[in-house]
Coordinates of C-alpha atoms in Angstrom, one line a residue:
M1 CA 9.9 -1.4 -7.1
Q2 CA 8.8 0.6 -4.1
T3 CA 11.7 2.9 -3.1
T4 CA 10.6 3.4 0.5
P5 CA 8.7 1.2 2.9
A6 CA 5.0 1.8 2.8
P7 CA 3.7 3.3 6.1
S8 CA 1.4 1.2 8.3
L9 CA -2.2 1.5 7.4
G10 CA -3.5 0.5 10.8
A11 CA -7.2 -0.1 10.8
Y12 CA -7.1 0.0 7.0
S13 CA -4.5 -2.6 6.4
D14 CA -5.2 -5.8 4.6
E15 CA -4.8 -7.7 7.9
E16 CA -7.5 -5.7 9.5
L17 CA -9.8 -5.5 6.4
I18 CA -9.8 -9.2 5.9
Q19 CA -11.6 -9.7 9.2
R20 CA -14.6 -8.0 7.6
L21 CA -14.8 -11.0 5.1
P22 CA -15.1 -14.2 7.2
G23 CA -13.7 -17.1 5.3
F24 CA -11.4 -15.0 3.2
T25 CA -7.6 -14.9 3.6
N26 CA -4.7 -12.7 2.4
H27 CA -2.0 -14.1 0.1
Y28 CA 1.0 -13.0 -1.9
A29 CA 2.6 -14.4 -5.0
T30 CA 5.5 -13.3 -7.1
V31 CA 4.5 -13.9 -10.8
N32 CA 5.7 -12.5 -14.0
G33 CA 8.3 -10.6 -12.1
V34 CA 5.9 -8.7 -9.8
R35 CA 4.7 -9.5 -6.3
L36 CA 0.9 -9.5 -6.2
H37 CA -1.4 -9.4 -3.2
Y38 CA -4.7 -11.3 -3.5
V39 CA -7.5 -12.3 -1.2
E40 CA -9.2 -15.6 -1.6
G41 CA -12.4 -17.3 -0.2
G42 CA -15.0 -19.8 -1.2
Q43 CA -15.0 -23.0 -3.2
G44 CA -16.0 -24.1 -6.6
P45 CA -15.0 -22.8 -10.1
A46 CA -12.5 -20.0 -10.0
L47 CA -13.7 -16.4 -10.3
V48 CA -11.0 -13.8 -10.5
C49 CA -12.1 -10.3 -9.6
L50 CA -10.1 -7.3 -10.7
P51 CA -10.7 -3.8 -9.2
G52 CA -10.3 -0.3 -10.7
W53 CA -9.2 3.2 -9.9
P54 CA -9.0 4.5 -7.2
Q55 CA -9.9 1.4 -5.2
T56 CA -8.3 -1.9 -4.2
W57 CA -9.5 -5.5 -3.7
F58 CA -11.7 -4.2 -0.9
S59 CA -14.1 -2.7 -3.5
Y60 CA -15.5 -6.2 -3.9
H61 CA -16.5 -6.5 -0.2
P62 CA -20.2 -5.8 -0.8
I63 CA -20.5 -8.8 -3.1
A64 CA -17.6 -11.1 -2.3
A65 CA -19.3 -13.2 0.4
E66 CA -22.3 -14.0 -1.8
L67 CA -20.1 -14.9 -4.8
A68 CA -18.1 -17.2 -2.5
R69 CA -21.2 -19.3 -1.9
Y70 CA -20.7 -20.6 -5.4
Y71 CA -17.2 -19.9 -6.5
R72 CA -13.6 -19.8 -5.5
V73 CA -13.3 -16.1 -5.4
I74 CA -9.9 -14.5 -6.0
L75 CA -9.7 -10.7 -5.4
V76 CA -6.5 -9.3 -6.9
D77 CA -4.7 -6.1 -6.3
I78 CA -3.5 -5.6 -9.8
R79 CA 0.0 -4.4 -10.6
G80 CA 0.5 -1.0 -8.9
M81 CA -2.5 -1.3 -6.6
G82 CA -2.8 -1.6 -2.9
S83 CA -0.4 -4.0 -1.4
S84 CA 0.9 -5.3 -4.7
E85 CA 4.2 -4.3 -6.0
K86 CA 4.6 -1.0 -7.9
P87 CA 7.4 -1.4 -10.5
A88 CA 8.6 1.3 -12.8
T89 CA 7.1 -0.4 -15.9
G90 CA 4.6 -3.0 -17.1
Y91 CA 1.4 -1.1 -16.8
D92 CA 0.1 -1.8 -20.3
K93 CA -2.9 -4.1 -20.0
K94 CA -1.2 -6.9 -21.9
T95 CA 1.5 -7.2 -19.4
M96 CA -1.0 -6.9 -16.5
A97 CA -3.1 -9.6 -18.1
Q98 CA 0.1 -11.8 -18.1
D99 CA 0.4 -11.1 -14.4
I100 CA -3.1 -12.6 -13.9
Y101 CA -2.4 -15.6 -16.2
E102 CA 0.8 -16.4 -14.3
L103 CA -1.1 -16.1 -11.0
L104 CA -3.6 -18.7 -12.2
R105 CA -0.7 -21.0 -13.1
H106 CA 0.8 -20.4 -9.7
L107 CA -2.6 -21.4 -8.2
G108 CA -2.7 -24.5 -10.4
L109 CA -5.7 -23.2 -12.3
E110 CA -6.1 -23.9 -16.0
K111 CA -9.2 -21.8 -16.5
A112 CA -11.2 -19.2 -14.7
S113 CA -14.0 -16.7 -15.2
L114 CA -13.0 -13.0 -14.8
L115 CA -14.9 -10.1 -13.4
G116 CA -13.3 -6.7 -13.9
H117 CA -14.5 -3.2 -12.9
D118 CA -13.1 0.0 -14.4
I119 CA -9.3 -0.5 -15.0
G120 CA -9.9 -4.1 -13.9
G121 CA -12.2 -4.4 -16.8
M122 CA -9.4 -3.3 -19.2
V123 CA -7.1 -6.0 -17.7
A124 CA -9.8 -8.6 -17.8
S125 CA -10.5 -7.8 -21.5
S126 CA -6.8 -8.1 -22.3
F127 CA -6.7 -11.5 -20.5
G128 CA -9.6 -12.7 -22.7
F129 CA -7.9 -11.5 -25.9
N130 CA -4.5 -13.0 -25.0
Y131 CA -5.5 -16.1 -23.1
P132 CA -8.9 -17.3 -24.5
Q133 CA -8.1 -20.9 -23.6
A134 CA -7.8 -19.9 -20.0
T135 CA -11.0 -17.8 -19.9
E136 CA -14.3 -19.5 -19.1
K137 CA -16.5 -16.4 -19.1
L138 CA -15.8 -12.7 -19.0
I139 CA -17.7 -10.0 -17.1
L140 CA -16.9 -6.3 -17.7
A141 CA -18.4 -3.9 -15.3
D142 CA -18.1 -0.3 -16.5
G143 CA -14.8 -1.1 -18.1
A144 CA -13.5 -2.5 -21.4
H145 CA -10.3 -2.7 -23.4
P146 CA -8.9 0.7 -24.5
S147 CA -9.5 1.5 -28.2
E148 CA -9.2 4.3 -30.7
G149 CA -12.5 5.6 -29.4
L150 CA -10.6 7.2 -26.5
R151 CA -9.2 9.7 -28.9
Q152 CA -12.7 11.1 -29.3
M153 CA -12.9 12.2 -25.7
P154 CA -13.5 15.9 -25.5
L155 CA -11.2 18.5 -24.2
L156 CA -14.2 20.6 -23.2
P157 CA -17.5 19.2 -21.8
A158 CA -20.7 19.5 -23.9
P159 CA -22.6 22.6 -23.0
G160 CA -24.6 22.0 -19.8
A161 CA -23.1 18.5 -19.3
F162 CA -20.5 19.3 -16.6
T163 CA -22.5 19.7 -13.5
G164 CA -22.5 18.2 -10.0
K165 CA -23.3 14.7 -11.4
M166 CA -21.8 13.0 -14.4
D167 CA -24.0 13.2 -17.5
G168 CA -24.9 9.7 -18.5
Q169 CA -25.2 10.6 -22.2
Q170 CA -22.3 13.0 -22.4
P171 CA -19.8 12.0 -19.7
Y172 CA -16.8 14.2 -19.1
V173 CA -14.0 12.3 -17.5
W174 CA -11.3 14.9 -17.1
W175 CA -9.1 12.7 -14.9
M176 CA -8.3 10.5 -17.9
A177 CA -6.1 13.4 -19.0
F178 CA -5.0 14.5 -15.6
N179 CA -3.7 11.0 -14.8
Q180 CA -1.6 11.1 -18.0
V181 CA 0.6 13.8 -16.4
K182 CA 3.8 12.4 -14.8
E183 CA 4.9 13.4 -11.3
L184 CA 2.6 16.3 -10.8
P185 CA -0.5 14.4 -9.6
E186 CA 1.4 12.7 -6.7
Q187 CA 2.9 16.1 -5.8
L188 CA -0.5 17.7 -5.6
L189 CA -2.5 14.8 -4.1
A190 CA -0.1 13.0 -1.7
G191 CA -1.6 13.2 1.8
R192 CA -4.8 14.8 0.5
F193 CA -6.2 12.2 -1.8
E194 CA -9.5 12.2 0.2
F195 CA -10.4 15.5 -1.6
L196 CA -10.3 13.8 -5.0
L197 CA -12.1 10.8 -3.6
D198 CA -15.0 12.8 -2.2
Y199 CA -15.3 14.8 -5.4
L200 CA -15.2 11.7 -7.6
F201 CA -17.7 9.7 -5.6
R202 CA -20.0 12.7 -5.5
Y203 CA -19.7 13.2 -9.3
V204 CA -19.9 9.7 -10.6
M205 CA -22.4 8.1 -8.1
L206 CA -26.1 8.7 -8.1
D207 CA -26.2 8.0 -4.3
E208 CA -22.8 8.9 -2.9
S209 CA -23.9 7.9 0.6
R210 CA -23.5 4.3 -0.5
M211 CA -19.8 4.8 -0.4
S212 CA -19.3 4.7 3.4
A213 CA -17.0 6.9 5.3
F214 CA -15.0 3.8 6.2
D215 CA -14.6 2.8 2.6
R216 CA -13.4 6.3 1.7
A217 CA -10.9 6.2 4.5
V218 CA -9.6 2.8 3.2
Y219 CA -8.9 4.2 -0.2
A220 CA -7.5 7.5 1.0
A221 CA -5.0 5.6 3.3
V222 CA -3.8 3.7 0.2
Y223 CA -3.7 6.5 -2.4
N224 CA -2.3 9.1 -0.1
Q225 CA 1.1 7.6 -0.8
P226 CA 3.0 9.2 -3.7
E227 CA 4.2 5.8 -5.0
N228 CA 0.6 4.5 -5.1
I229 CA -0.6 7.6 -7.0
R230 CA 2.4 7.2 -9.5
A231 CA 1.6 3.6 -10.1
A232 CA -2.1 4.0 -10.5
N233 CA -1.6 6.8 -13.0
A234 CA 0.7 4.5 -15.0
W235 CA -2.4 2.5 -15.9
Y236 CA -3.6 5.6 -17.8
Q237 CA -0.2 6.5 -19.2
A238 CA 0.0 3.1 -20.9
L239 CA -3.2 3.7 -22.9
E240 CA -1.3 4.4 -26.1
Q241 CA 0.3 0.9 -26.0
D242 CA -3.1 -0.6 -25.1
I243 CA -4.7 0.9 -28.2
A244 CA -1.8 -0.4 -30.3
D245 CA -2.3 -3.9 -28.9
A246 CA -6.1 -3.7 -29.4
N247 CA -5.5 -3.2 -33.1
T248 CA -3.9 -6.6 -33.3
Y249 CA -6.6 -8.6 -31.6
G250 CA -9.5 -10.6 -33.1
R251 CA -12.8 -11.0 -31.4
L252 CA -13.4 -12.5 -27.9
P253 CA -14.6 -16.0 -28.4
M254 CA -15.9 -16.7 -24.9
P255 CA -19.3 -15.6 -23.5
V256 CA -19.0 -11.9 -22.4
L257 CA -21.3 -10.0 -20.2
G258 CA -21.2 -6.2 -20.0
I259 CA -22.7 -4.5 -16.9
G260 CA -23.2 -0.8 -17.5
S261 CA -24.1 1.9 -15.0
H262 CA -26.1 4.9 -16.2
V263 CA -22.8 6.5 -17.4
S264 CA -21.4 3.5 -19.3
Y265 CA -24.4 1.4 -20.4
S266 CA -24.8 3.1 -23.8
Y267 CA -21.0 2.8 -24.5
L268 CA -20.8 -0.9 -23.6
Q269 CA -24.0 -1.6 -25.6
M270 CA -22.4 0.0 -28.6
S271 CA -18.8 -1.2 -28.3
L272 CA -18.8 -4.7 -27.0
P273 CA -20.6 -6.4 -30.0
Y274 CA -17.6 -5.2 -32.1
V275 CA -15.1 -7.1 -30.0
A276 CA -17.0 -10.1 -28.8
E277 CA -18.7 -12.9 -30.6
N278 CA -21.1 -13.9 -27.9
V279 CA -22.1 -10.8 -25.8
E280 CA -24.9 -9.6 -23.6
V281 CA -25.1 -6.1 -22.1
I282 CA -27.1 -5.4 -19.0
G283 CA -27.8 -1.9 -17.7
I284 CA -28.0 -1.0 -14.0
L285 CA -29.3 2.5 -14.8
D286 CA -30.2 3.5 -11.2
S287 CA -26.5 3.3 -10.3
G288 CA -23.5 5.4 -10.9
H289 CA -20.0 4.0 -11.8
Y290 CA -19.4 2.4 -8.4
M291 CA -22.2 -0.1 -8.7
F292 CA -20.9 -2.7 -6.3
E293 CA -21.6 -0.2 -3.5
E294 CA -24.7 1.5 -5.0
Q295 CA -26.6 -1.6 -6.2
P296 CA -24.9 -4.8 -5.0
A297 CA -28.0 -6.9 -5.3
Q298 CA -28.4 -6.0 -9.0
V299 CA -24.8 -6.7 -9.6
L300 CA -25.0 -10.1 -8.0
A301 CA -28.2 -11.0 -9.9
A302 CA -26.4 -10.2 -13.2
V303 CA -23.2 -11.9 -12.4
L304 CA -24.7 -15.1 -11.0
G305 CA -27.4 -15.2 -13.7
F306 CA -24.6 -15.1 -16.3
L307 CA -22.1 -17.5 -14.7
Q308 CA -24.5 -20.0 -13.3
P309 CA -28.2 -19.5 -14.2
A310 CA -29.4 -22.0 -11.7
A311 CA -27.7 -20.1 -8.9
G312 CA -29.0 -16.7 -10.1

């Protein structure tokens, strides 16, 4: 639970941001013991969209309106994100997947397709493993379920690979370790998270100008708060439990699409066939990790072509 009231976000509040997505509305639901914020728009089959670090539901704004032409689009602030509750526990992806399953039940939905980016891809993967009967199709954009492979991540970058831009073949993601540390990150970053954001977008995007100054301000306003940093880092601090859970799962039975940027395409191409029976992997190789902002048209073509070929 949040120990202190969150400060007003002004122009970056959900109430203001929703005005940039005509036809979408803000909602809250208490499910699985946690209060989740979600944004909904459109009609048709349900498509649940889960964001990643360090963003919120707003990361889907470049593609949400087009998706809503064909689907009932539900953009969720996952546990610990944005305006959703930030409890002390429950950040393993199995519990977070249960949050989403209970949200579907709250909405009267028996089945949905899921689109997850980054940490959202981890949660979407867990949803598919644990609730296959409720999963129509699964789309993983630069994010998949944590596995033993995370233990192979280097302490030091490969020689020459740690430069101004992430190396697509030898990525060095130092924040995976930094976010494991408890209490220190929020002490260092509270009120100055924009410095991390600017570095991150410069490092992992091929064209950082595609992340607008307004978007950056939105995420800085959210993650400047210590409780929000603490909760987001808890997604990483639960990786050990996530790996243990992964070792108990079979293969994903539903159709799975992996969408990989230039930093994740090779990894998804190699790893997803081991965990999914029916999988396709598409590369958007002229984009960095934040592909919704860098290459929204390519993302939409991939997503719509997979979900509804006639629409794509």
